[in-house]
mmCIF file of C-alpha atoms in Angstrom:
data_model
loop_
_atom_site.group_PDB
_atom_site.id
_atom_site.type_symbol
_atom_site.label_atom_id
_atom_site.label_comp_id
_atom_site.label_asym_id
_atom_site.label_seq_id
_atom_site.Cartn_x
_atom_site.Cartn_y
_atom_site.Cartn_z
ATOM 1 C CA ALA A 310 0.331 -20.052 -22.000
ATOM 2 C CA GLN A 311 -0.208 -19.204 -18.381
ATOM 3 C CA SER A 312 -1.797 -16.200 -16.740
ATOM 4 C CA VAL A 313 -2.805 -14.966 -13.317
ATOM 5 C CA THR A 314 -5.692 -12.738 -12.332
ATOM 6 C CA GLN A 315 -5.794 -11.093 -8.955
ATOM 7 C CA LEU A 316 -9.245 -9.751 -8.175
ATOM 8 C CA GLY A 317 -9.032 -6.375 -6.507
ATOM 9 C CA SER A 318 -6.029 -4.146 -6.860
ATOM 10 C CA HIS A 319 -6.680 -2.760 -3.386
ATOM 11 C CA VAL A 320 -8.176 -4.521 -0.362
ATOM 12 C CA SER A 321 -8.801 -2.766 2.922
ATOM 13 C CA VAL A 322 -9.540 -4.600 6.185
ATOM 14 C CA SER A 323 -9.731 -3.729 9.845
ATOM 15 C CA GLU A 324 -7.152 -5.031 12.269
ATOM 16 C CA GLY A 325 -8.313 -8.430 13.520
ATOM 17 C CA ALA A 326 -10.545 -9.074 10.504
ATOM 18 C CA LEU A 327 -10.214 -11.881 7.995
ATOM 19 C CA VAL A 328 -7.865 -11.281 5.098
ATOM 20 C CA LEU A 329 -8.897 -12.788 1.755
ATOM 21 C CA LEU A 330 -6.869 -12.056 -1.367
ATOM 22 C CA ARG A 331 -8.119 -13.703 -4.530
ATOM 23 C CA CYS A 332 -6.060 -15.340 -7.256
ATOM 24 C CA ASN A 333 -7.215 -17.264 -10.305
ATOM 25 C CA TYR A 334 -4.846 -18.822 -12.774
ATOM 26 C CA SER A 335 -4.882 -20.393 -16.180
ATOM 27 C CA SER A 336 -2.261 -22.850 -17.300
ATOM 28 C CA SER A 337 -2.113 -25.456 -20.026
ATOM 29 C CA VAL A 338 -0.184 -27.810 -17.736
ATOM 30 C CA PRO A 339 -0.389 -28.418 -13.979
ATOM 31 C CA PRO A 340 1.155 -25.422 -12.323
ATOM 32 C CA TYR A 341 3.209 -24.501 -9.353
ATOM 33 C CA LEU A 342 1.608 -21.584 -7.517
ATOM 34 C CA PHE A 343 3.155 -18.975 -5.276
ATOM 35 C CA TRP A 344 2.243 -16.012 -3.137
ATOM 36 C CA TYR A 345 4.823 -13.302 -2.583
ATOM 37 C CA VAL A 346 4.664 -10.264 -0.335
ATOM 38 C CA GLN A 347 6.406 -6.966 -0.954
ATOM 39 C CA TYR A 348 6.742 -4.451 1.858
ATOM 40 C CA PRO A 349 7.376 -0.821 0.950
ATOM 41 C CA ASN A 350 10.788 -0.277 -0.605
ATOM 42 C CA GLN A 351 11.709 -3.914 -0.230
ATOM 43 C CA GLY A 352 12.096 -6.960 -2.434
ATOM 44 C CA LEU A 353 9.851 -9.983 -2.840
ATOM 45 C CA GLN A 354 9.447 -12.430 0.015
ATOM 46 C CA LEU A 355 7.931 -15.851 -0.524
ATOM 47 C CA LEU A 356 4.860 -16.405 1.650
ATOM 48 C CA LEU A 357 3.954 -19.889 0.503
ATOM 49 C CA LYS A 358 3.944 -22.212 -2.473
ATOM 50 C CA TYR A 359 1.881 -25.065 -3.889
ATOM 51 C CA THR A 360 3.822 -27.841 -5.580
ATOM 52 C CA SER A 361 1.164 -30.587 -5.941
ATOM 53 C CA ALA A 362 1.391 -31.998 -2.452
ATOM 54 C CA ALA A 363 -1.311 -30.945 0.033
ATOM 55 C CA THR A 364 -3.893 -28.596 -1.462
ATOM 56 C CA LEU A 365 -4.003 -26.496 1.706
ATOM 57 C CA VAL A 366 -0.689 -24.767 2.044
ATOM 58 C CA LYS A 367 0.478 -22.996 5.173
ATOM 59 C CA GLY A 368 2.991 -20.206 4.897
ATOM 60 C CA ILE A 369 4.762 -17.681 7.025
ATOM 61 C CA ASN A 370 3.146 -15.030 9.222
ATOM 62 C CA GLY A 371 -0.084 -17.026 9.638
ATOM 63 C CA PHE A 372 -1.074 -17.008 5.968
ATOM 64 C CA GLU A 373 -2.444 -19.995 4.121
ATOM 65 C CA ALA A 374 -3.830 -20.722 0.667
ATOM 66 C CA GLU A 375 -5.914 -23.480 -0.827
ATOM 67 C CA PHE A 376 -5.410 -24.867 -4.302
ATOM 68 C CA LYS A 377 -8.763 -25.604 -5.950
ATOM 69 C CA LYS A 378 -8.276 -27.187 -9.320
ATOM 70 C CA SER A 379 -11.985 -27.125 -10.217
ATOM 71 C CA GLU A 380 -12.092 -23.381 -9.648
ATOM 72 C CA THR A 381 -8.530 -22.711 -10.908
ATOM 73 C CA SER A 382 -8.038 -20.662 -7.772
ATOM 74 C CA PHE A 383 -5.367 -20.174 -5.145
ATOM 75 C CA HIS A 384 -6.786 -17.620 -2.731
ATOM 76 C CA LEU A 385 -4.690 -16.342 0.169
ATOM 77 C CA THR A 386 -6.214 -16.046 3.630
ATOM 78 C CA LYS A 387 -5.294 -15.049 7.152
ATOM 79 C CA PRO A 388 -7.803 -15.307 9.994
ATOM 80 C CA SER A 389 -6.831 -12.093 11.764
ATOM 81 C CA ALA A 390 -5.089 -9.148 10.136
ATOM 82 C CA HIS A 391 -2.257 -7.306 11.840
ATOM 83 C CA MET A 392 -1.055 -3.822 11.054
ATOM 84 C CA SER A 393 2.242 -5.362 9.969
ATOM 85 C CA ASP A 394 0.452 -7.235 7.157
ATOM 86 C CA ALA A 395 0.020 -4.010 5.182
ATOM 87 C CA ALA A 396 1.927 -4.626 1.955
ATOM 88 C CA GLU A 397 1.470 -5.575 -1.672
ATOM 89 C CA TYR A 398 0.776 -9.224 -2.423
ATOM 90 C CA PHE A 399 1.512 -11.008 -5.678
ATOM 91 C CA CYS A 400 0.212 -14.343 -6.890
ATOM 92 C CA ALA A 401 2.419 -16.147 -9.406
ATOM 93 C CA VAL A 402 2.303 -19.321 -11.472
ATOM 94 C CA SER A 403 5.011 -21.455 -13.013
ATOM 95 C CA ALA A 404 4.175 -24.331 -15.308
ATOM 96 C CA LYS A 405 5.591 -27.732 -14.555
ATOM 97 C CA GLY A 406 6.726 -29.977 -17.342
ATOM 98 C CA GLY A 407 8.963 -29.343 -20.287
ATOM 99 C CA GLY A 408 10.455 -26.182 -21.641
ATOM 100 C CA SER A 409 13.451 -24.212 -20.578
ATOM 101 C CA ASN A 410 11.771 -21.058 -19.368
ATOM 102 C CA TYR A 411 10.953 -21.441 -15.729
ATOM 103 C CA LYS A 412 9.083 -18.201 -16.002
ATOM 104 C CA LEU A 413 7.080 -16.983 -13.091
ATOM 105 C CA THR A 414 3.979 -15.247 -14.413
ATOM 106 C CA PHE A 415 2.744 -12.713 -11.901
ATOM 107 C CA GLY A 416 -0.595 -11.149 -11.247
ATOM 108 C CA LYS A 417 -0.766 -7.369 -11.110
ATOM 109 C CA GLY A 418 -0.732 -7.359 -7.334
ATOM 110 C CA THR A 419 -3.126 -6.518 -4.525
ATOM 111 C CA LEU A 420 -2.330 -3.745 -2.096
ATOM 112 C CA LEU A 421 -3.527 -4.665 1.383
ATOM 113 C CA THR A 422 -4.327 -1.857 3.791
ATOM 114 C CA VAL A 423 -4.996 -2.648 7.449
ATOM 115 C CA ASN A 424 -6.981 -0.073 9.398
ATOM 116 C CA PRO A 425 -6.656 0.261 13.165
ATOM 117 C CA GLU B 1208 23.683 -17.244 3.478
ATOM 118 C CA ALA B 1209 21.928 -18.237 0.263
ATOM 119 C CA GLN B 1210 21.102 -15.117 -1.649
ATOM 120 C CA VAL B 1211 20.806 -13.209 -4.883
ATOM 121 C CA THR B 1212 22.767 -9.974 -4.825
ATOM 122 C CA GLN B 1213 21.969 -7.064 -7.112
ATOM 123 C CA ASN B 1214 23.924 -3.868 -7.520
ATOM 124 C CA PRO B 1215 23.341 -1.024 -7.404
ATOM 125 C CA ARG B 1216 20.174 -0.681 -5.311
ATOM 126 C CA TYR B 1217 19.448 2.763 -6.709
ATOM 127 C CA LEU B 1218 20.611 4.368 -9.928
ATOM 128 C CA ILE B 1219 19.795 7.640 -11.628
ATOM 129 C CA THR B 1220 21.189 8.071 -15.109
ATOM 130 C CA VAL B 1221 20.693 10.102 -18.260
ATOM 131 C CA THR B 1222 19.190 9.014 -21.538
ATOM 132 C CA GLY B 1223 21.636 7.151 -23.735
ATOM 133 C CA LYS B 1224 24.340 6.453 -21.161
ATOM 134 C CA LYS B 1225 25.106 2.741 -21.117
ATOM 135 C CA LEU B 1226 24.702 0.995 -17.782
ATOM 136 C CA THR B 1227 24.951 -2.465 -16.286
ATOM 137 C CA VAL B 1228 23.045 -3.866 -13.329
ATOM 138 C CA THR B 1229 24.839 -6.823 -11.814
ATOM 139 C CA CYS B 1230 23.251 -9.954 -10.392
ATOM 140 C CA SER B 1231 25.046 -12.750 -8.604
ATOM 141 C CA GLN B 1232 23.753 -15.873 -6.837
ATOM 142 C CA ASN B 1233 25.614 -18.219 -4.504
ATOM 143 C CA MET B 1234 23.283 -21.232 -4.704
ATOM 144 C CA ASN B 1235 24.637 -22.866 -7.865
ATOM 145 C CA HIS B 1236 21.259 -22.374 -9.545
ATOM 146 C CA GLU B 1237 21.004 -23.199 -13.233
ATOM 147 C CA TYR B 1238 18.180 -20.798 -13.992
ATOM 148 C CA MET B 1239 18.356 -17.010 -13.699
ATOM 149 C CA SER B 1240 15.981 -14.336 -14.863
ATOM 150 C CA TRP B 1241 15.353 -10.591 -14.881
ATOM 151 C CA TYR B 1242 12.007 -8.945 -14.208
ATOM 152 C CA ARG B 1243 10.833 -5.375 -14.191
ATOM 153 C CA GLN B 1244 8.092 -4.119 -11.929
ATOM 154 C CA ASP B 1245 5.851 -1.225 -12.882
ATOM 155 C CA PRO B 1246 2.799 0.121 -11.034
ATOM 156 C CA GLY B 1247 -0.383 -1.602 -12.126
ATOM 157 C CA LEU B 1248 1.479 -4.056 -14.343
ATOM 158 C CA GLY B 1249 3.026 -6.389 -11.783
ATOM 159 C CA LEU B 1250 6.307 -8.057 -12.699
ATOM 160 C CA ARG B 1251 7.193 -8.890 -16.278
ATOM 161 C CA GLN B 1252 10.044 -11.061 -17.446
ATOM 162 C CA ILE B 1253 12.777 -9.399 -19.483
ATOM 163 C CA TYR B 1254 15.290 -12.188 -20.165
ATOM 164 C CA TYR B 1255 16.148 -15.561 -18.753
ATOM 165 C CA SER B 1256 19.017 -18.032 -18.820
ATOM 166 C CA MET B 1257 18.862 -21.760 -18.387
ATOM 167 C CA ASN B 1258 22.619 -22.179 -18.032
ATOM 168 C CA VAL B 1259 25.982 -20.729 -18.991
ATOM 169 C CA GLU B 1260 25.921 -19.235 -22.497
ATOM 170 C CA VAL B 1261 22.195 -20.022 -22.845
ATOM 171 C CA THR B 1262 19.926 -16.976 -22.769
ATOM 172 C CA ASP B 1263 16.561 -16.118 -24.282
ATOM 173 C CA LYS B 1264 13.999 -13.347 -24.423
ATOM 174 C CA GLY B 1265 11.158 -12.989 -21.998
ATOM 175 C CA ASP B 1266 8.065 -10.867 -22.484
ATOM 176 C CA VAL B 1267 9.636 -7.394 -22.624
ATOM 177 C CA PRO B 1268 13.213 -7.733 -23.949
ATOM 178 C CA GLU B 1269 13.376 -4.584 -26.106
ATOM 179 C CA GLY B 1270 16.192 -2.274 -25.077
ATOM 180 C CA TYR B 1271 17.945 -4.819 -22.878
ATOM 181 C CA LYS B 1272 20.815 -7.270 -23.226
ATOM 182 C CA VAL B 1273 22.099 -9.996 -20.948
ATOM 183 C CA SER B 1274 25.010 -12.373 -20.775
ATOM 184 C CA ARG B 1275 25.736 -15.541 -18.839
ATOM 185 C CA LYS B 1276 29.471 -16.222 -18.953
ATOM 186 C CA GLU B 1277 29.574 -17.735 -15.489
ATOM 187 C CA LYS B 1278 26.907 -19.727 -13.708
ATOM 188 C CA ARG B 1279 26.677 -17.341 -10.772
ATOM 189 C CA ASN B 1280 26.420 -14.034 -12.675
ATOM 190 C CA PHE B 1281 23.699 -12.677 -14.924
ATOM 191 C CA PRO B 1282 24.171 -8.948 -15.645
ATOM 192 C CA LEU B 1283 21.481 -6.812 -17.245
ATOM 193 C CA ILE B 1284 22.783 -4.304 -19.777
ATOM 194 C CA LEU B 1285 21.010 -1.213 -21.028
ATOM 195 C CA GLU B 1286 23.041 -0.007 -24.008
ATOM 196 C CA SER B 1287 21.070 3.207 -24.526
ATOM 197 C CA PRO B 1288 18.634 3.739 -21.666
ATOM 198 C CA SER B 1289 15.442 5.685 -22.265
ATOM 199 C CA PRO B 1290 12.951 7.178 -19.786
ATOM 200 C CA ASN B 1291 10.474 4.332 -20.406
ATOM 201 C CA GLN B 1292 13.008 2.000 -18.805
ATOM 202 C CA THR B 1293 12.578 3.774 -15.491
ATOM 203 C CA SER B 1294 11.436 0.911 -13.307
ATOM 204 C CA LEU B 1295 12.190 -1.414 -10.413
ATOM 205 C CA TYR B 1296 14.252 -4.396 -11.557
ATOM 206 C CA PHE B 1297 14.536 -7.784 -9.909
ATOM 207 C CA CYS B 1298 16.903 -10.634 -10.575
ATOM 208 C CA ALA B 1299 15.821 -14.156 -9.629
ATOM 209 C CA SER B 1300 17.357 -17.607 -9.668
ATOM 210 C CA SER B 1301 16.020 -21.128 -9.326
ATOM 211 C CA PRO B 1302 17.266 -24.690 -9.339
ATOM 212 C CA ARG B 1303 15.841 -27.123 -11.877
ATOM 213 C CA ASP B 1304 12.936 -28.093 -9.603
ATOM 214 C CA ARG B 1305 11.289 -24.694 -10.280
ATOM 215 C CA VAL B 1306 10.025 -24.339 -6.743
ATOM 216 C CA GLY B 1307 12.915 -22.510 -5.163
ATOM 217 C CA TYR B 1308 12.864 -19.068 -6.755
ATOM 218 C CA THR B 1309 15.001 -16.565 -4.886
ATOM 219 C CA PHE B 1310 14.786 -12.864 -5.656
ATOM 220 C CA GLY B 1311 17.318 -10.108 -5.222
ATOM 221 C CA SER B 1312 16.485 -6.945 -3.292
ATOM 222 C CA GLY B 1313 15.806 -4.958 -6.428
ATOM 223 C CA THR B 1314 17.381 -2.082 -8.339
ATOM 224 C CA ARG B 1315 15.415 1.108 -8.705
ATOM 225 C CA LEU B 1316 16.463 2.748 -11.960
ATOM 226 C CA THR B 1317 15.525 6.248 -13.015
ATOM 227 C CA VAL B 1318 16.398 7.450 -16.513
ATOM 228 C CA VAL B 1319 16.090 11.206 -17.033
#
């Protein structure tokens, strides 16, 4: 079974400050890991994904995440927050290997607020 | 343009009135799935399909049905909607490599 824990349902930062959104996962097999962003009244947009290549993954809009197997973590970071980054962010895991359910298991989400 | 198309985007209905939310993808993906999103709960899988005529339950299948008669379409059917099915619904598809999930724009359903 796989699960995702996002620490902090709400994170607030100042414009220009570091953004750090935390994600820890559990999976019985090596996982694929994803970060999605959801702007108000919109669908899910893929920010980045880890698929067992480089452990540091760069995504869109200046975001990146590092896969740390020893810590079972996949935290999302951005060096300098912009007002346009205000949205809800979801971490998700999908197990590689056998089975027919390519289920994405999502965390409960972290709402990012950016203050001017 | 590669996409997953859901219709309608918004729907208000009454308890017990059957409805169907359509989902169609143009990427020839084998795998399709439905999720519902509720505040504080994230997204939870309702049903999934690995290929035509192959469907199975996800985590919260009660009150829902699906069918997969064609590879591109995966409709979600609520035979007798209830207020606890008020939610935001997303359809997603993926090829076999599991790393190319594409989501639809969502359907916001309100059952009164």
